[in-house]
């Protein structure tokens, strides 16, 4: 039997190797037939006209260039019929090399899920993988081969609009989510009809943009780069990500697009990444504005020599690369390497066997109207909601409530629930998107009366609608007030210096409070907002982010207790912009401020150091008790592990889920270490009164860090172990020692 298993294993391994070798041979054979111009064409990507996500190249000859083999990829071509039209043009080229079609499928295609930051609040890796799987299935059915997701940038600055596209501030959580999302997009293997190529972006450190300002510079130490900002990208490589996208920013003075250190030395060298790297939109040409290159020719040279394979929408390769090769400024071998990486993915996708395999009308109609997708979108959206306050236990609402006043600028919006980065599908209206009003209407019985008033707009200065809102509130048993920022106030190029709750919405809250009615605040946003008066004075607050096409139903599920909220914040919420950047795993100082002691301490004299709501925070309708912490040993060697067990008891009235978070602190190191670091977590479900024993394993990997020499290793010494419900709500503590 063992011999049979060995033979099967060796045979399957050989077949996999043989298949890969066959693809490599096919790539090499095709490359020998290609002219220099055709090779450069494979490195050239243009946008279609469906959706514009940057400054568009005006080129009336796109179709003729496709026929001539001068374009290797298109983005923003949406729908089976449109991708087929362009692919038919490619089939008229001399070598009939198929086009790649890419699209920003960030958090869903037709069926949309919560914005990625909101989805990260679920702390549910399987749910995130599943939502990416559904997005890939729908996108592939619409003729798409490649998504420009996931964004795996770590960011600690909520002024940056693109925090909505990532997983928040923590490297460990961000790495786990990066892995899950890549697996979700790519499925079992490239070439399956429910798989698209993932693209890990933005490589690298884009989330550290100075001032939280889009496209801005990044300045950081190599140690911080390796310890905080690179691990999610390494997780994407480990998950098999087919492509990477570099970033707009410079890193320590070198634009990422021409940064050999990150692209060739780290990504393609140390990490042995076998996919290809695409520039961000026009970023090769933008190196002129950086002051790094004098013209497009120099930009093209520096980009390809540094490891940037495909040029998205700057025309730098198209216009300059042939001349650079002829002048011996770019070796033909460098061009060939980039072309081979791209051709390899086209073969893996099966496009040479059938260029139109993803262009199928019946499949598009089936997958874009799959009721199972809708069901899962509702579940994932509910998991992403974070209960910030429920002091008077107004929630969950009773379905027997006689009259509910639903007030606010977000109540009846539909498309807005998609949030930023929604795919603009032709011939698809917004009727399938569930508004918050419709969600409550679907939920309550016929005996419940729903009243509506807008109250004000998001950025209104006029209070003309206040009186109507007050009158409606006075008629109700409970008020649900839906406020926040517009869906397009967070996203690319949406940096904001002021992230307070916009307009006069907080004034509306103050007026409604005077009615004495129970009020539930829903906050819709793509980033952490500042709402101090509301946080201090309103007892019931729910953070709903932008939840996608099933937003209304998911919110109703949570409000009425059909789903017990379990979300936890993936970013710290600041009290004021002056605290930014703010994050939980900061270093201590020689003068730490303890218990808000400010006298000659590292502190603000006018503000606490702590966030308004900390990383990992989120409430439930039930309560959980942590007890009986046990460590299998108090000392461990680098080749050993410590087993950690504890009991979690649901001490409330409702079944619920808890995210049990494990943090470590290396008390003394050769370089200073954070005051705490998330190193593991589990999301568990408990019925009322139920107790479960949770087990964690601490190994040397969890204790290692990058030292001054950029060596990833642990050091003997003492460690603090902290387990709790958030980074600021530690329920159990212990210590252990790592010995040589």
XYZ file of C-alpha atoms in Angstrom:
740
model
C 0.000 0.000 0.000
C 2.824 2.389 0.867
C 4.455 1.631 -2.489
C 1.189 2.365 -4.320
C 0.797 5.695 -2.469
C 4.403 6.592 -3.300
C 3.877 5.762 -6.979
C 0.679 7.852 -7.094
C 2.453 10.756 -5.403
C 5.439 10.577 -7.741
C 3.188 10.240 -10.777
C 1.077 13.267 -9.810
C 4.225 15.248 -9.028
C 5.706 14.282 -12.388
C 2.514 15.210 -14.218
C 2.483 18.614 -12.516
C 6.138 19.142 -13.381
C 5.573 17.838 -16.892
C 2.636 20.156 -17.451
C 4.636 23.135 -16.218
C 7.539 22.129 -18.392
C 5.177 21.924 -21.339
C 3.968 25.481 -20.684
C 7.548 26.705 -20.364
C 8.403 24.993 -23.644
C 5.393 26.563 -25.342
C 6.355 29.990 -24.057
C 9.918 29.584 -25.313
C 8.737 28.372 -28.707
C 6.339 31.292 -29.081
C 8.947 33.792 -27.956
C 11.274 32.689 -30.765
C 8.603 33.584 -33.322
C 7.971 37.071 -31.941
C 9.401 40.290 -33.289
C 10.664 42.914 -30.864
C 7.534 45.001 -31.494
C 5.297 42.020 -30.717
C 7.212 41.374 -27.508
C 6.786 44.971 -26.430
C 3.104 44.691 -27.271
C 2.706 42.022 -24.595
C 4.044 44.518 -22.046
C 1.510 47.169 -23.045
C -1.880 47.560 -21.324
C -4.635 49.956 -22.358
C -7.942 50.821 -20.752
C -11.255 50.412 -22.490
C -13.972 53.007 -22.218
C -16.388 51.279 -19.830
C -14.867 52.523 -16.601
C -12.085 55.042 -16.139
C -9.868 54.718 -13.069
C -7.155 57.196 -14.047
C -6.071 59.683 -16.735
C -7.033 57.917 -19.963
C -4.714 57.575 -22.948
C -6.461 59.009 -25.993
C -5.592 56.566 -28.749
C -8.030 56.235 -31.664
C -5.942 53.362 -33.069
C -6.426 50.863 -30.224
C -8.268 48.359 -32.363
C -5.669 48.457 -35.124
C -2.893 48.064 -32.574
C -4.601 44.982 -31.146
C -4.761 43.497 -34.650
C -1.054 44.259 -35.040
C -0.161 42.483 -31.777
C 0.897 45.717 -30.070
C -1.347 45.342 -27.011
C -1.113 42.459 -24.565
C -3.804 43.389 -22.078
C -6.887 45.535 -21.643
C -8.571 46.733 -18.485
C -12.061 48.076 -17.922
C -13.660 45.942 -20.642
C -16.747 44.519 -18.928
C -19.126 41.812 -20.104
C -18.803 38.667 -22.183
C -19.857 40.386 -25.423
C -17.356 43.238 -25.097
C -14.421 41.036 -24.126
C -15.271 38.773 -27.044
C -15.221 41.692 -29.473
C -11.744 42.709 -28.366
C -10.492 39.125 -28.268
C -11.663 38.646 -31.859
C -9.451 41.583 -32.825
C -6.480 39.882 -31.125
C -7.197 36.731 -33.121
C -6.532 38.747 -36.280
C -2.933 39.391 -35.204
C -0.072 37.481 -36.822
C 0.587 35.179 -33.867
C -2.946 35.242 -32.457
C -1.767 35.867 -28.909
C -4.885 36.384 -26.754
C -5.508 39.477 -24.669
C -5.703 39.513 -20.885
C -8.725 41.360 -19.497
C -8.303 42.982 -16.089
C -10.749 44.849 -13.859
C -10.909 46.326 -10.370
C -13.093 43.654 -8.789
C -12.354 44.825 -5.276
C -15.259 43.613 -3.134
C -17.637 41.958 -5.534
C -18.707 42.088 -9.164
C -22.489 42.333 -9.496
C -23.067 40.957 -6.032
C -21.129 43.299 -3.773
C -19.809 42.549 -0.325
C -18.713 44.971 2.391
C -15.832 47.266 1.513
C -12.631 45.338 2.345
C -11.982 47.285 5.565
C -15.512 46.512 6.698
C -15.149 42.863 5.750
C -11.888 42.752 7.713
C -13.977 43.694 10.756
C -15.595 40.257 10.530
C -12.264 38.622 11.452
C -13.734 35.658 9.579
C -11.124 34.358 7.149
C -13.352 31.723 5.599
C -16.049 34.323 4.921
C -13.519 36.599 3.250
C -12.196 33.783 1.101
C -15.755 32.889 0.124
C -16.683 36.454 -0.846
C -13.588 36.653 -3.064
C -14.560 33.283 -4.548
C -17.990 34.587 -5.491
C -16.529 37.803 -6.887
C -14.155 35.743 -9.026
C -16.949 33.475 -10.228
C -19.080 36.413 -11.370
C -16.153 38.311 -12.883
C -14.876 35.279 -14.809
C -18.386 34.675 -16.117
C -18.299 38.252 -17.462
C -15.137 37.661 -19.465
C -12.631 38.895 -16.857
C -9.327 37.060 -16.360
C -7.676 39.234 -13.752
C -8.650 41.390 -10.777
C -6.529 44.192 -9.332
C -7.080 42.930 -5.807
C -6.466 42.342 -2.995
C -4.955 45.545 -1.692
C -2.798 44.374 1.201
C -1.293 47.689 2.300
C -1.055 48.170 6.048
C -2.267 51.633 7.022
C -2.451 53.458 10.328
C -3.738 56.732 8.919
C -7.518 56.983 8.366
C -7.069 60.273 6.499
C -5.889 58.129 3.579
C -9.011 57.342 1.568
C -7.777 53.937 0.484
C -7.941 52.482 3.970
C -11.388 51.319 2.792
C -9.668 48.974 0.333
C -7.367 47.234 2.795
C -7.455 45.213 6.006
C -6.449 47.881 8.508
C -3.497 48.552 10.735
C -2.226 45.153 11.864
C 0.386 43.103 10.041
C -0.660 39.707 11.395
C -4.358 40.152 10.652
C -3.542 41.771 7.300
C -1.329 38.841 6.304
C -4.012 36.287 7.144
C -6.583 38.241 5.153
C -4.201 38.671 2.190
C -3.716 34.911 2.022
C -7.458 34.217 2.270
C -8.402 36.703 -0.428
C -5.792 35.482 -2.902
C -7.009 31.924 -2.376
C -10.573 33.079 -2.862
C -9.930 34.892 -6.137
C -7.779 32.163 -7.669
C -9.646 29.113 -6.420
C -8.204 25.671 -7.055
C -6.121 26.698 -10.052
C -5.808 29.302 -12.761
C -7.760 28.374 -15.845
C -10.828 27.164 -13.980
C -13.928 28.990 -15.150
C -14.576 30.317 -11.643
C -11.058 31.659 -11.134
C -9.384 34.989 -11.844
C -5.776 36.017 -11.346
C -5.241 37.934 -8.122
C -3.022 41.010 -7.963
C -1.399 41.918 -4.642
C -1.044 45.683 -4.386
C 0.429 48.227 -3.873
C 3.997 47.040 -3.696
C 5.127 48.429 -1.369
C 4.364 50.472 1.759
C 1.773 52.652 0.011
C -0.309 52.757 3.196
C 2.401 54.846 4.849
C 1.924 57.799 2.477
C 3.045 60.975 4.265
C 0.134 62.931 5.681
C -2.308 60.250 4.558
C -2.272 61.959 1.179
C -2.884 59.849 -1.921
C 0.120 59.282 -4.242
C 2.485 60.809 -1.666
C 6.006 59.802 -0.618
C 6.933 57.108 1.881
C 9.976 57.283 4.146
C 10.747 54.406 6.480
C 13.554 52.199 7.720
C 14.293 48.877 6.051
C 13.506 47.151 9.341
C 10.053 48.730 9.492
C 9.505 47.833 5.834
C 10.292 44.175 6.515
C 8.521 43.929 9.858
C 5.290 45.802 9.192
C 4.640 46.412 5.504
C 6.090 43.451 3.582
C 4.581 40.441 5.430
C 1.099 40.698 3.813
C 2.782 40.692 0.390
C 4.796 37.636 1.355
C 1.541 35.981 2.427
C 0.126 36.767 -1.020
C 3.146 35.104 -2.647
C 2.718 32.082 -0.385
C -0.935 31.882 -1.433
C 0.151 31.749 -5.082
C -0.770 35.273 -6.232
C -0.391 35.400 -10.013
C 0.480 39.083 -10.240
C 1.692 42.064 -8.243
C 1.083 45.769 -8.810
C 3.656 48.304 -7.719
C 2.696 51.586 -6.089
C 2.608 55.257 -6.995
C 4.798 56.337 -4.104
C 8.526 56.618 -3.831
C 10.142 54.580 -1.070
C 13.024 56.397 0.564
C 13.485 58.470 -2.591
C 13.125 55.724 -5.223
C 9.740 55.400 -6.975
C 8.332 51.924 -6.413
C 7.905 51.470 -10.175
C 11.669 51.692 -10.625
C 12.639 50.220 -7.284
C 14.945 47.290 -7.987
C 15.289 46.483 -4.303
C 11.636 45.623 -3.801
C 10.854 44.193 -7.251
C 13.943 42.252 -8.281
C 15.859 41.713 -5.064
C 12.952 40.903 -2.754
C 9.922 39.866 -4.833
C 11.489 38.021 -7.759
C 14.730 37.169 -5.990
C 14.385 36.305 -2.320
C 10.697 35.331 -2.567
C 11.034 33.602 -5.981
C 7.803 35.128 -7.270
C 7.044 33.576 -10.677
C 4.182 35.820 -11.787
C 4.444 39.250 -13.348
C 4.433 42.821 -12.060
C 2.168 45.486 -13.534
C 2.616 49.188 -12.951
C -0.167 51.159 -11.367
C -2.079 53.402 -13.761
C 0.476 55.563 -15.568
C 3.058 55.238 -12.794
C 5.963 54.728 -15.210
C 5.345 58.053 -16.886
C 4.689 59.709 -13.544
C 8.321 59.196 -12.553
C 9.003 62.308 -14.634
C 6.828 64.362 -12.274
C 8.588 62.661 -9.355
C 11.779 64.263 -10.620
C 13.368 60.842 -10.968
C 13.376 60.568 -14.779
C 13.833 63.313 -17.349
C 11.542 61.788 -19.986
C 9.487 58.736 -20.929
C 12.479 56.981 -22.421
C 14.443 57.086 -19.189
C 11.333 56.112 -17.238
C 10.803 53.059 -19.436
C 14.425 52.025 -19.022
C 14.436 52.353 -15.244
C 11.083 50.610 -14.833
C 11.859 47.480 -16.847
C 15.381 47.169 -15.473
C 13.933 47.322 -11.951
C 11.489 44.489 -12.659
C 8.262 46.172 -13.771
C 6.913 43.826 -16.456
C 3.701 45.415 -17.755
C 3.039 49.094 -18.416
C -0.504 50.154 -17.501
C -1.622 53.193 -19.462
C 1.589 55.245 -19.690
C 2.778 54.243 -23.194
C 6.348 54.356 -21.941
C 7.258 50.863 -23.179
C 5.265 51.230 -26.397
C 7.040 54.456 -27.331
C 10.568 53.825 -26.073
C 11.478 50.217 -25.412
C 12.436 49.232 -28.966
C 14.868 52.113 -29.193
C 16.307 51.307 -25.782
C 16.991 47.744 -26.913
C 18.594 48.943 -30.146
C 20.839 51.288 -28.159
C 21.831 48.413 -25.836
C 20.430 50.305 -22.844
C 17.972 47.497 -22.147
C 19.127 43.905 -22.828
C 16.752 41.883 -24.994
C 16.978 39.205 -22.304
C 15.307 41.609 -19.863
C 12.460 42.167 -22.297
C 12.174 38.432 -22.922
C 11.972 37.702 -19.214
C 9.052 40.103 -18.767
C 7.245 38.746 -21.846
C 7.685 35.148 -20.695
C 6.132 35.905 -17.320
C 3.027 37.314 -19.027
C 2.740 34.604 -21.687
C 3.044 31.952 -19.009
C -0.071 33.259 -17.275
C -1.987 33.321 -20.554
C -1.106 29.673 -21.088
C -2.048 28.802 -17.503
C -5.418 30.472 -18.019
C -5.948 28.267 -21.076
C -6.421 31.235 -23.389
C -4.227 29.768 -26.134
C -6.438 26.686 -26.207
C -9.636 28.754 -26.219
C -9.331 32.549 -26.297
C -13.088 32.876 -25.746
C -13.463 30.419 -22.859
C -14.618 33.181 -20.483
C -16.979 34.818 -23.030
C -20.202 32.926 -22.472
C -23.621 34.563 -22.428
C -25.430 31.758 -20.598
C -22.806 31.476 -17.917
C -22.777 35.235 -17.312
C -26.542 35.334 -16.930
C -26.507 32.351 -14.589
C -23.702 33.501 -12.296
C -24.777 37.141 -12.119
C -28.215 36.036 -10.939
C -27.221 33.255 -8.570
C -29.445 33.451 -5.440
C -26.796 31.675 -3.377
C -24.482 34.644 -3.929
C -27.127 36.970 -2.532
C -27.578 34.814 0.535
C -23.843 34.735 1.271
C -23.497 38.495 0.697
C -26.131 39.045 3.374
C -24.335 36.773 5.831
C -20.910 38.346 5.238
C -22.368 41.847 5.569
C -23.939 40.987 8.923
C -20.631 39.548 10.156
C -18.891 42.841 9.284
C -21.088 45.119 11.412
C -19.485 46.376 14.629
C -21.561 47.175 17.707
C -19.780 50.083 19.386
C -22.247 50.855 22.198
C -25.416 49.290 23.599
C -25.492 50.728 27.094
C -29.254 50.750 27.584
C -29.780 47.437 25.765
C -32.048 49.076 23.208
C -30.770 46.444 20.797
C -31.897 44.015 19.642
C -35.190 45.644 18.685
C -38.414 43.769 19.135
C -40.305 42.859 15.985
C -43.412 43.808 17.921
C -42.334 47.449 18.140
C -45.377 49.478 17.079
C -43.709 52.478 15.428
C -40.136 52.988 14.233
C -38.869 56.318 12.922
C -36.142 55.695 10.361
C -34.338 58.988 9.853
C -31.232 60.175 8.051
C -29.604 60.809 4.676
C -28.615 57.147 4.162
C -31.979 55.485 4.758
C -33.288 55.166 1.199
C -30.050 55.126 -0.782
C -29.417 52.121 -3.008
C -26.274 52.360 -5.151
C -24.424 53.992 -2.238
C -24.488 50.689 -0.351
C -21.985 49.330 -2.864
C -19.399 51.730 -1.447
C -16.349 52.790 -3.441
C -14.842 50.528 -6.137
C -18.134 49.033 -7.265
C -18.135 47.627 -10.799
C -20.259 49.727 -13.154
C -22.138 47.031 -15.057
C -23.880 48.010 -18.266
C -27.556 47.116 -18.575
C -27.801 46.274 -14.857
C -29.928 48.632 -12.761
C -29.764 49.053 -9.006
C -33.079 47.414 -8.135
C -31.328 44.355 -6.717
C -29.488 46.465 -4.129
C -31.352 46.403 -0.817
C -31.668 49.836 0.771
C -31.737 50.165 4.532
C -35.385 51.187 4.347
C -36.217 48.071 2.336
C -34.272 45.926 4.794
C -36.361 47.107 7.740
C -39.525 46.911 5.672
C -38.715 43.282 4.847
C -38.042 42.500 8.483
C -40.875 44.017 10.501
C -44.365 42.607 10.723
C -47.526 44.172 9.391
C -48.321 45.570 12.817
C -45.178 47.750 12.829
C -45.382 51.206 11.311
C -42.283 52.666 9.652
C -41.966 56.453 9.469
C -39.347 58.294 7.429
C -37.629 61.669 7.406
C -34.350 62.563 5.761
C -33.446 65.200 8.342
C -30.467 66.529 6.402
C -27.950 65.636 3.743
C -24.465 64.347 4.438
C -22.781 67.715 4.022
C -25.756 70.031 4.484
C -25.446 73.338 6.274
C -29.206 73.945 6.273
C -31.293 72.639 9.166
C -34.531 72.990 7.241
C -35.269 69.271 7.536
C -34.732 69.055 11.281
C -38.312 69.838 12.315
C -39.779 67.115 10.121
C -37.323 64.648 11.636
C -38.249 65.741 15.160
C -41.958 65.442 14.414
C -41.484 61.942 13.020
C -39.330 60.922 15.990
C -41.974 62.112 18.440
C -44.491 59.711 16.877
C -42.231 56.664 17.278
C -41.379 54.172 19.984
C -37.769 54.028 18.802
C -35.649 56.050 16.380
C -33.081 54.543 14.008
C -30.814 57.270 12.635
C -28.603 56.428 9.635
C -25.729 58.877 9.090
C -22.065 58.925 8.027
C -19.980 59.934 5.052
C -20.947 59.597 1.390
C -19.923 56.339 -0.266
C -17.422 58.236 -2.446
C -15.781 60.197 0.361
C -13.473 57.211 0.941
C -11.489 55.478 -1.777
C -8.723 56.312 -4.236
C -7.904 60.034 -4.319
C -10.280 60.605 -1.377
C -7.814 61.685 1.295
C -9.356 63.985 3.884
C -7.685 66.237 6.436
C -10.922 66.375 8.444
C -12.452 62.987 9.186
C -15.088 64.199 11.613
C -18.699 63.258 10.950
C -19.515 65.552 8.003
C -21.908 68.482 7.895
C -24.585 69.082 10.529
C -25.405 65.426 11.133
C -24.226 65.599 14.724
C -26.471 68.648 15.258
C -29.381 66.512 14.061
C -28.467 63.876 16.629
C -28.481 66.499 19.402
C -31.939 67.696 18.422
C -33.349 64.183 18.229
C -31.862 63.356 21.619
C -34.087 66.056 23.138
C -37.162 64.016 22.193
C -36.233 61.505 24.862
C -36.828 58.632 22.464
C -34.501 55.611 22.365
C -32.151 56.244 19.444
C -30.013 53.753 17.520
C -27.201 55.408 15.544
C -26.027 53.695 12.340
C -22.741 55.074 10.976
C -22.011 54.370 7.309
C -18.407 55.003 6.300
C -15.365 53.744 4.445
C -12.891 54.672 7.151
C -12.740 55.339 10.892
C -14.552 58.616 11.523
C -14.389 60.988 14.484
C -17.710 61.540 16.264
C -16.793 62.363 19.844
C -20.020 64.000 21.007
C -22.058 61.128 19.641
C -19.704 58.543 21.152
C -19.900 60.219 24.554
C -23.612 60.996 24.674
C -25.494 58.406 22.621
C -25.871 54.982 24.252
C -26.488 52.893 21.112
C -24.084 53.062 18.153
C -23.592 50.591 15.300
C -20.799 50.957 12.733
C -22.032 49.605 9.424
C -19.290 50.677 6.986
C -20.665 50.233 3.425
C -21.973 46.700 3.353
C -22.734 45.963 -0.289
C -25.813 44.921 -2.208
C -27.426 43.177 0.782
C -26.747 46.068 3.199
C -30.381 46.700 4.110
C -31.176 43.092 4.933
C -27.940 42.602 6.896
C -28.511 45.730 8.982
C -32.069 44.631 9.723
C -30.796 41.180 10.740
C -28.514 42.793 13.315
C -30.981 45.408 14.563
C -33.627 42.778 15.297
C -31.277 40.134 16.687
C -31.546 37.586 13.890
C -27.786 37.964 13.776
C -25.866 38.814 16.937
C -23.124 41.310 15.945
C -19.613 39.907 16.195
C -17.437 42.405 14.289
C -14.214 43.779 15.747
C -12.436 46.927 14.585
C -9.436 46.325 12.280
C -8.270 49.919 12.821
C -8.031 52.186 15.854
C -10.521 55.077 15.843
C -8.805 58.364 16.770
C -10.234 61.039 19.031
C -8.811 63.796 16.845
C -6.745 64.026 13.659
C -3.834 65.237 15.798
C -3.350 61.686 17.108
C -2.767 60.262 13.621
C -1.015 57.945 12.933
C -2.538 55.963 15.768
C -2.220 52.207 16.231
C -2.245 49.759 19.093
C 1.158 48.057 18.633
C 3.366 51.086 19.116
C 6.693 51.114 20.928
C 7.067 52.292 24.476
C 9.346 55.247 25.163
C 11.809 56.175 27.856
C 9.023 58.271 29.375
C 5.783 56.364 28.829
C 2.549 58.021 29.875
C 0.958 55.603 32.341
C -2.594 56.192 33.590
C -2.602 59.414 31.555
C 0.215 60.937 33.584
C 1.310 63.824 31.326
C 4.014 65.543 33.367
C 7.204 65.283 31.313
C 5.830 62.158 29.681
C 5.235 61.126 26.077
C 1.724 62.540 25.966
C -0.535 65.269 24.612
C -1.384 67.918 27.183
C -4.843 68.373 25.639
C -5.817 64.832 24.683
C -5.450 61.254 25.941
C -2.992 59.021 24.083
C -5.590 56.308 23.725
C -7.940 55.950 20.736
C -11.674 56.532 21.034
C -12.270 52.914 20.054
C -9.283 50.525 20.067
C -8.104 47.918 17.593
C -9.944 44.627 18.044
C -12.922 46.252 19.800
C -16.544 45.270 19.229
C -19.507 44.324 21.396
C -22.163 41.615 21.269
C -25.719 41.278 22.552
C -24.320 38.691 24.914
C -21.293 38.652 27.230
C -18.274 36.389 27.437
C -16.186 35.342 30.413
C -12.522 34.314 30.020
C -11.076 31.915 32.597
C -8.775 29.028 33.425
C -5.683 30.127 31.462
C -3.047 27.388 31.363
C 0.384 27.161 29.727
C 1.902 23.750 29.100
C 5.267 25.051 30.275
C 6.824 28.267 31.506
C 10.026 27.915 29.482
C 10.583 26.873 25.882
C 13.503 26.401 23.519
C 13.397 27.698 19.909
C 12.574 24.230 18.586
C 9.730 23.717 21.075
C 6.182 25.014 21.475
C 3.944 26.083 24.341
C 0.327 24.969 24.383
C -2.024 27.651 25.689
C -5.548 26.763 26.770
C -8.359 28.834 28.252
C -12.104 28.615 28.722
C -14.636 30.982 27.175
C -18.160 31.043 28.610
C -21.183 32.767 27.121
C -22.620 34.406 30.233
C -25.483 36.220 28.504
C -28.917 35.461 27.101
C -28.110 35.137 23.404
C -26.027 32.814 21.285
C -23.078 34.757 19.946
C -19.605 34.776 18.456
C -16.454 36.043 20.113
C -13.080 36.806 18.553
C -10.549 35.599 21.109
C -7.341 37.557 20.546
C -3.842 36.513 21.636
C -1.183 39.196 22.043
C 2.488 38.874 22.953
C 5.113 41.299 24.189
C 8.834 40.639 23.980
C 9.829 42.496 27.135
C 13.448 43.208 26.193
C 15.079 42.962 22.769
C 18.125 43.994 20.788
C 15.735 46.510 19.228
C 12.712 47.924 21.044
C 9.572 45.852 20.654
C 5.895 46.889 20.558
C 3.919 47.027 23.780
C 1.755 44.220 22.363
C 1.428 42.357 19.066
C -1.464 40.281 17.776
C -0.096 36.800 17.160
C -3.207 34.645 16.886
C -6.993 34.738 17.114
C -9.992 32.448 16.925
C -13.610 33.277 16.220
C -15.887 30.933 18.112
C -19.646 30.569 18.475
C -21.285 29.785 21.821
C -24.876 29.244 22.803
C -26.124 30.968 25.961
C -24.430 29.386 28.979
C -22.041 27.302 26.882
C -18.322 26.963 27.694
C -15.602 26.037 25.214
C -11.908 25.390 25.734
C -9.721 27.303 23.298
C -6.231 26.181 22.352
C -3.393 28.269 20.947
C 0.131 27.161 20.093
C 3.105 29.452 20.590
C 6.078 28.563 18.433
C 9.342 30.261 17.630
C 7.839 31.939 14.551
C 5.520 33.939 16.798
C 8.479 35.152 18.850
C 10.810 36.127 16.006
C 11.337 39.637 14.644
C 13.693 41.521 12.347
C 16.810 42.666 14.164
C 19.193 45.432 13.094
C 20.765 43.131 10.499
C 17.312 42.326 9.061
C 17.623 38.768 10.350
C 14.262 37.267 11.263
C 14.990 35.447 14.496
C 13.920 35.196 18.097
C 16.003 36.159 21.104
C 16.076 34.466 24.508
C 14.191 36.361 27.178
C 10.893 36.987 28.912
C 7.540 37.354 27.167
C 4.184 38.633 28.324
C 1.145 36.695 27.132
C -2.159 38.590 26.909
C -5.529 37.208 25.828
C -8.629 39.298 25.525
C -11.576 40.699 23.643
C -9.623 43.608 22.144
C -6.146 45.110 22.265
C -7.316 47.262 25.193
C -9.520 44.662 26.885
C -7.101 42.003 28.077
C -8.871 39.430 30.258
C -6.056 36.956 31.006
C -2.305 37.380 31.477
C 0.705 35.147 31.916
C 4.435 35.071 31.239
C 6.929 32.608 29.814
C 10.591 32.520 28.922
C 12.419 31.609 25.734
C 15.686 29.915 26.629
C 18.670 29.060 24.392
